[in-house]
GROMACS .gro file of C-alpha atoms in nm:
model
  301
    1MET     CA    1   1.240  -1.115  -1.128
    2LYS     CA    2   1.089  -1.432  -0.992
    3ILE     CA    3   1.212  -1.562  -0.659
    4ARG     CA    4   1.111  -1.861  -0.444
    5ALA     CA    5   0.969  -1.744  -0.112
    6ASN     CA    6   0.760  -1.931   0.142
    7SER     CA    7   0.746  -2.227  -0.101
    8ILE     CA    8   0.582  -2.028  -0.384
    9ASP     CA    9   0.702  -1.810  -0.670
   10ILE     CA   10   0.684  -1.433  -0.599
   11GLU     CA   11   0.748  -1.160  -0.857
   12VAL     CA   12   0.984  -0.898  -0.715
   13GLU     CA   13   1.131  -0.564  -0.818
   14ASP     CA   14   1.440  -0.462  -0.623
   15SER     CA   15   1.609  -0.122  -0.666
   16GLY     CA   16   1.928  -0.287  -0.530
   17PRO     CA   17   2.216  -0.122  -0.347
   18GLY     CA   18   2.339   0.223  -0.440
   19ASP     CA   19   2.573   0.297  -0.729
   20ALA     CA   20   2.874   0.252  -0.495
   21GLY     CA   21   2.733  -0.075  -0.366
   22GLU     CA   22   2.668   0.071  -0.020
   23ASP     CA   23   2.447  -0.119   0.227
   24ARG     CA   24   2.130   0.090   0.213
   25PRO     CA   25   1.844   0.048   0.462
   26VAL     CA   26   1.559  -0.141   0.296
   27VAL     CA   27   1.200  -0.032   0.252
   28LEU     CA   28   0.958  -0.317   0.171
   29LEU     CA   29   0.645  -0.190  -0.004
   30ILE     CA   30   0.331  -0.407   0.011
   31MET     CA   31   0.037  -0.329  -0.218
   32GLY     CA   32  -0.336  -0.365  -0.149
   33LEU     CA   33  -0.624  -0.589  -0.250
   34GLY     CA   34  -0.582  -0.718  -0.603
   35MET     CA   35  -0.318  -0.461  -0.683
   36GLN     CA   36   0.020  -0.530  -0.839
   37LEU     CA   37   0.364  -0.391  -0.769
   38VAL     CA   38   0.334  -0.164  -1.073
   39ALA     CA   39   0.054   0.022  -0.879
   40TRP     CA   40   0.321   0.200  -0.669
   41PRO     CA   41   0.360   0.551  -0.814
   42PRO     CA   42   0.708   0.583  -0.968
   43ALA     CA   43   0.747   0.924  -0.798
   44PHE     CA   44   0.699   0.759  -0.458
   45VAL     CA   45   0.950   0.483  -0.527
   46HIS     CA   46   1.207   0.721  -0.673
   47ALA     CA   47   1.177   0.956  -0.378
   48LEU     CA   48   1.259   0.675  -0.140
   49ILE     CA   49   1.558   0.575  -0.356
   50ASP     CA   50   1.680   0.933  -0.374
   51ALA     CA   51   1.653   0.951   0.007
   52GLY     CA   52   1.901   0.670   0.041
   53TYR     CA   53   1.679   0.360   0.057
   54ARG     CA   54   1.682   0.029  -0.122
   55VAL     CA   55   1.320  -0.028  -0.228
   56ILE     CA   56   1.170  -0.373  -0.271
   57ARG     CA   57   0.825  -0.429  -0.422
   58HIS     CA   58   0.649  -0.756  -0.494
   59ASP     CA   59   0.327  -0.894  -0.623
   60ASN     CA   60   0.134  -1.058  -0.338
   61ARG     CA   61   0.021  -1.419  -0.383
   62ASP     CA   62  -0.270  -1.456  -0.626
   63VAL     CA   63  -0.190  -1.118  -0.789
   64GLY     CA   64   0.000  -1.017  -1.106
   65LEU     CA   65   0.292  -1.246  -1.187
   66SER     CA   66   0.313  -1.423  -0.852
   67HIS     CA   67   0.178  -1.770  -0.776
   68ARG     CA   68  -0.189  -1.819  -0.845
   69PHE     CA   69  -0.387  -2.052  -0.619
   70GLU     CA   70  -0.615  -2.183  -0.896
   71ALA     CA   71  -0.652  -2.522  -0.740
   72MET     CA   72  -0.836  -2.364  -0.447
   73GLY     CA   73  -1.119  -2.256  -0.673
   74LYS     CA   74  -1.343  -1.948  -0.683
   75PRO     CA   75  -1.469  -1.869  -0.332
   76HIS     CA   76  -1.834  -1.818  -0.246
   77LEU     CA   77  -1.800  -1.465  -0.112
   78LEU     CA   78  -2.163  -1.407  -0.015
   79TRP     CA   79  -2.183  -1.729   0.190
   80GLN     CA   80  -1.860  -1.651   0.370
   81GLY     CA   81  -1.978  -1.294   0.427
   82LEU     CA   82  -2.290  -1.432   0.593
   83ARG     CA   83  -2.074  -1.648   0.820
   84TYR     CA   84  -1.880  -1.336   0.917
   85LYS     CA   85  -2.194  -1.143   1.002
   86LEU     CA   86  -2.314  -1.430   1.218
   87GLY     CA   87  -1.999  -1.418   1.421
   88LEU     CA   88  -1.841  -1.728   1.255
   89LYS     CA   89  -1.490  -1.724   1.113
   90PRO     CA   90  -1.503  -1.727   0.728
   91GLN     CA   91  -1.332  -2.023   0.563
   92ALA     CA   92  -1.044  -1.880   0.365
   93PRO     CA   93  -0.799  -2.072   0.141
   94TYR     CA   94  -0.510  -1.888   0.307
   95SER     CA   95  -0.462  -1.615   0.567
   96VAL     CA   96  -0.320  -1.263   0.588
   97ALA     CA   97  -0.052  -1.424   0.810
   98ASP     CA   98   0.039  -1.648   0.517
   99MET     CA   99   0.074  -1.339   0.301
  100ALA     CA  100   0.302  -1.185   0.568
  101ALA     CA  101   0.511  -1.504   0.556
  102ASP     CA  102   0.540  -1.452   0.180
  103SER     CA  103   0.684  -1.102   0.236
  104LEU     CA  104   0.928  -1.228   0.498
  105GLY     CA  105   1.024  -1.503   0.257
  106VAL     CA  106   1.110  -1.232  -0.007
  107LEU     CA  107   1.348  -1.074   0.247
  108ASP     CA  108   1.496  -1.416   0.328
  109ALA     CA  109   1.556  -1.491  -0.042
  110LEU     CA  110   1.731  -1.158  -0.089
  111GLY     CA  111   1.944  -1.205   0.226
  112ILE     CA  112   1.785  -0.907   0.407
  113LYS     CA  113   1.770  -0.933   0.784
  114LYS     CA  114   1.576  -0.616   0.863
  115ALA     CA  115   1.353  -0.371   0.672
  116HIS     CA  116   1.116  -0.079   0.706
  117VAL     CA  117   0.782  -0.226   0.621
  118LEU     CA  118   0.508  -0.015   0.456
  119GLY     CA  119   0.175  -0.137   0.326
  120VAL     CA  120  -0.138   0.023   0.184
  121SER     CA  121  -0.488  -0.107   0.246
  122LEU     CA  122  -0.457  -0.490   0.254
  123GLY     CA  123  -0.084  -0.429   0.236
  124GLY     CA  124  -0.112  -0.238   0.566
  125MET     CA  125  -0.278  -0.546   0.726
  126ILE     CA  126   0.003  -0.765   0.593
  127ALA     CA  127   0.257  -0.519   0.727
  128GLN     CA  128   0.091  -0.537   1.069
  129ARG     CA  129   0.111  -0.912   1.056
  130ILE     CA  130   0.481  -0.895   0.972
  131ALA     CA  131   0.543  -0.667   1.270
  132LEU     CA  132   0.360  -0.918   1.491
  133ALA     CA  133   0.530  -1.230   1.352
  134ALA     CA  134   0.884  -1.104   1.330
  135PRO     CA  135   0.938  -0.790   1.539
  136GLU     CA  136   1.316  -0.832   1.532
  137ARG     CA  137   1.310  -0.782   1.154
  138VAL     CA  138   1.102  -0.466   1.140
  139LEU     CA  139   1.289  -0.135   1.154
  140SER     CA  140   0.966   0.058   1.137
  141LEU     CA  141   0.604  -0.001   1.040
  142THR     CA  142   0.390   0.229   0.825
  143SER     CA  143   0.024   0.148   0.772
  144VAL     CA  144  -0.144   0.358   0.502
  145MET     CA  145  -0.524   0.372   0.437
  146SER     CA  146  -0.559   0.036   0.615
  147THR     CA  147  -0.743  -0.092   0.923
  148SER     CA  148  -0.709  -0.281   1.245
  149GLY     CA  149  -0.989  -0.510   1.128
  150ALA     CA  150  -1.194  -0.442   1.439
  151LYS     CA  151  -1.564  -0.497   1.417
  152GLY     CA  152  -1.805  -0.211   1.463
  153LEU     CA  153  -1.601   0.054   1.270
  154ALA     CA  154  -1.777   0.265   1.008
  155GLN     CA  155  -1.812   0.083   0.682
  156ALA     CA  156  -1.776   0.192   0.320
  157ARG     CA  157  -2.053   0.382   0.158
  158PRO     CA  158  -2.314   0.150  -0.002
  159ALA     CA  159  -2.251   0.295  -0.348
  160VAL     CA  160  -1.876   0.227  -0.314
  161MET     CA  161  -1.938  -0.138  -0.198
  162ARG     CA  162  -2.164  -0.194  -0.497
  163VAL     CA  163  -1.885  -0.095  -0.733
  164LEU     CA  164  -1.622  -0.292  -0.536
  165LEU     CA  165  -1.828  -0.609  -0.541
  166SER     CA  166  -1.939  -0.578  -0.903
  167ARG     CA  167  -1.748  -0.749  -1.184
  168PRO     CA  168  -1.672  -0.651  -1.542
  169LYS     CA  169  -1.923  -0.786  -1.798
  170ALA     CA  170  -1.638  -0.934  -2.000
  171HIS     CA  171  -1.265  -0.994  -1.956
  172ASP     CA  172  -1.132  -0.807  -2.257
  173PRO     CA  173  -0.891  -0.528  -2.159
  174GLN     CA  174  -1.115  -0.240  -2.255
  175THR     CA  175  -1.418  -0.369  -2.061
  176VAL     CA  176  -1.199  -0.439  -1.756
  177LEU     CA  177  -1.043  -0.096  -1.790
  178LYS     CA  178  -1.385   0.068  -1.791
  179HIS     CA  179  -1.481  -0.120  -1.478
  180TYR     CA  180  -1.171  -0.016  -1.288
  181VAL     CA  181  -1.195   0.347  -1.397
  182ARG     CA  182  -1.544   0.345  -1.238
  183LEU     CA  183  -1.402   0.187  -0.922
  184PHE     CA  184  -1.115   0.426  -0.884
  185LYS     CA  185  -1.336   0.727  -0.941
  186ALA     CA  186  -1.562   0.591  -0.660
  187ILE     CA  187  -1.279   0.545  -0.409
  188GLY     CA  188  -1.046   0.827  -0.526
  189SER     CA  189  -0.929   1.137  -0.348
  190PRO     CA  190  -1.171   1.426  -0.388
  191GLY     CA  191  -0.901   1.669  -0.292
  192PHE     CA  192  -0.648   1.530  -0.534
  193PRO     CA  193  -0.834   1.415  -0.845
  194THR     CA  194  -0.627   1.210  -1.093
  195PRO     CA  195  -0.660   1.317  -1.461
  196GLU     CA  196  -0.856   1.041  -1.636
  197HIS     CA  197  -0.594   0.979  -1.902
  198GLU     CA  198  -0.334   0.912  -1.628
  199MET     CA  199  -0.577   0.688  -1.443
  200ARG     CA  200  -0.656   0.489  -1.756
  201GLU     CA  201  -0.286   0.448  -1.841
  202ARG     CA  202  -0.196   0.315  -1.494
  203ILE     CA  203  -0.494   0.081  -1.478
  204LEU     CA  204  -0.436  -0.060  -1.825
  205LEU     CA  205  -0.074  -0.136  -1.731
  206GLY     CA  206  -0.196  -0.370  -1.455
  207VAL     CA  207  -0.478  -0.520  -1.662
  208GLU     CA  208  -0.244  -0.614  -1.940
  209ARG     CA  209   0.031  -0.733  -1.706
  210GLY     CA  210  -0.166  -0.973  -1.489
  211TYR     CA  211  -0.545  -0.930  -1.444
  212TYR     CA  212  -0.665  -1.216  -1.219
  213PRO     CA  213  -1.002  -1.152  -1.048
  214ALA     CA  214  -1.026  -1.497  -0.877
  215GLY     CA  215  -0.718  -1.414  -0.677
  216THR     CA  216  -0.874  -1.090  -0.556
  217LEU     CA  217  -1.173  -1.285  -0.423
  218ARG     CA  218  -0.947  -1.523  -0.232
  219GLN     CA  219  -0.759  -1.223  -0.084
  220MET     CA  220  -1.090  -1.073   0.027
  221LEU     CA  221  -1.167  -1.392   0.217
  222ALA     CA  222  -0.827  -1.372   0.385
  223ILE     CA  223  -0.916  -1.024   0.506
  224MET     CA  224  -1.255  -1.139   0.640
  225ALA     CA  225  -1.096  -1.436   0.821
  226ASP     CA  226  -0.829  -1.228   0.997
  227ILE     CA  227  -1.038  -1.181   1.311
  228THR     CA  228  -0.769  -1.201   1.581
  229ARG     CA  229  -0.548  -0.913   1.458
  230PRO     CA  230  -0.726  -0.625   1.637
  231ALA     CA  231  -0.654  -0.764   1.984
  232GLN     CA  232  -0.297  -0.848   1.888
  233LEU     CA  233  -0.189  -0.505   1.763
  234ARG     CA  234  -0.093  -0.392   2.118
  235ARG     CA  235   0.203  -0.632   2.089
  236ILE     CA  236   0.366  -0.439   1.807
  237THR     CA  237   0.691  -0.280   1.921
  238ALA     CA  238   0.817  -0.127   1.598
  239PRO     CA  239   0.808   0.253   1.559
  240THR     CA  240   0.474   0.293   1.384
  241LEU     CA  241   0.328   0.557   1.155
  242VAL     CA  242  -0.042   0.536   1.056
  243MET     CA  243  -0.147   0.756   0.763
  244HIS     CA  244  -0.505   0.775   0.647
  245GLY     CA  245  -0.723   0.992   0.428
  246LYS     CA  246  -0.992   1.192   0.599
  247ALA     CA  247  -1.208   1.157   0.285
  248ASP     CA  248  -1.155   0.779   0.241
  249PRO     CA  249  -1.490   0.638   0.122
  250LEU     CA  250  -1.382   0.271   0.139
  251LEU     CA  251  -1.214   0.261   0.481
  252PRO     CA  252  -1.331   0.577   0.664
  253PHE     CA  253  -1.082   0.772   0.872
  254VAL     CA  254  -1.194   0.598   1.194
  255HIS     CA  255  -1.009   0.284   1.068
  256GLY     CA  256  -0.680   0.476   1.082
  257GLU     CA  257  -0.769   0.622   1.421
  258ASP     CA  258  -0.844   0.279   1.559
  259THR     CA  259  -0.526   0.128   1.425
  260ALA     CA  260  -0.315   0.403   1.577
  261ARG     CA  261  -0.501   0.370   1.909
  262ARG     CA  262  -0.425  -0.001   1.926
  263VAL     CA  263  -0.053   0.018   1.848
  264GLN     CA  264   0.143   0.155   2.142
  265GLY     CA  265   0.318   0.483   2.060
  266ALA     CA  266   0.186   0.496   1.703
  267ARG     CA  267   0.169   0.835   1.534
  268LEU     CA  268  -0.144   0.911   1.329
  269VAL     CA  269  -0.134   1.144   1.034
  270GLY     CA  270  -0.467   1.234   0.875
  271ILE     CA  271  -0.466   1.382   0.525
  272GLU     CA  272  -0.749   1.618   0.421
  273GLY     CA  273  -0.896   1.539   0.082
  274MET     CA  274  -0.727   1.195   0.055
  275GLY     CA  275  -0.943   0.901  -0.043
  276HIS     CA  276  -0.830   0.544  -0.114
  277ASP     CA  277  -0.571   0.596  -0.382
  278LEU     CA  278  -0.226   0.738  -0.442
  279PRO     CA  279  -0.246   1.038  -0.676
  280PRO     CA  280   0.051   1.280  -0.694
  281GLY     CA  281  -0.080   1.523  -0.436
  282VAL     CA  282  -0.132   1.247  -0.186
  283VAL     CA  283   0.218   1.108  -0.255
  284THR     CA  284   0.366   1.445  -0.160
  285HIS     CA  285   0.182   1.440   0.175
  286LEU     CA  286   0.278   1.082   0.246
  287LEU     CA  287   0.642   1.148   0.181
  288ALA     CA  288   0.641   1.454   0.405
  289ALA     CA  289   0.550   1.237   0.703
  290LEU     CA  290   0.716   0.910   0.593
  291LEU     CA  291   1.074   1.025   0.533
  292PRO     CA  292   1.122   1.174   0.879
  293HIS     CA  293   0.963   0.857   1.028
  294LEU     CA  294   1.215   0.639   0.845
  295LYS     CA  295   1.512   0.854   0.935
  296ALA     CA  296   1.409   0.864   1.305
  297ALA     CA  297   1.388   0.483   1.308
  298ASP     CA  298   1.728   0.458   1.138
  299ALA     CA  299   1.879   0.690   1.397
  300GLY     CA  300   1.735   0.478   1.676
  301ARG     CA  301   1.892   0.151   1.552
   0.00000   0.00000   0.00000
């Protein structure tokens, strides 16, 4: 469904209250760079619902079926990347804080005062921003395969960056699908490989639903421009769980370690064999740490 949040249209999926209409605690799931709400594995969503939670997912701005900032044009990523390397703040059309305000706007539109907030990759950065901007609304924070954004941390392998920054040669679904299969093989979990037919099916779902590469570029600029977050993470007061793959080729494990170090009282869970994706085996490990984290935060309310 489409709702109005933070003055833009956001596409939202809401599992709603339980069958008896009970007031279930809410888990807000925030997806990563260029990824749509359909990228959340159904098994992960259903496990949260079965555990007694109301699950809300949404397409971030410039992704899927949410508002597209076409008027802001296609950014010059190489030029802005050079500014970043020179110590200058990249000029982004919007910020990660703006994306956090979108997520809070979704909660506002649905009449939800508080929620557990969980994000993966860019979604983890947005979740961190939510916890900073509105601590009174965050029951718990979970940052998965994300980063503090601090400079000097180990970077992605060059081969992975080449795939990430490349673009499909054409925009027909099959060419785009081939490109993303290559990308997900490059960043995937070596200990939990996804069968290619399953990978292709999940990718094609997103491509046919709302492929929009210009939005991904603008989101990348928002990440690059979010330079103050590392020093601010010490202000987070929500119970925090940081989960990260020890085999992540895009954001190496040190990014998870640094995030947990900066958030007071945060618990770090490293997962052997996990890369930068959410295959079934990884989902099982995530849930094993996540559900107790959520229940403990609920008990402490």
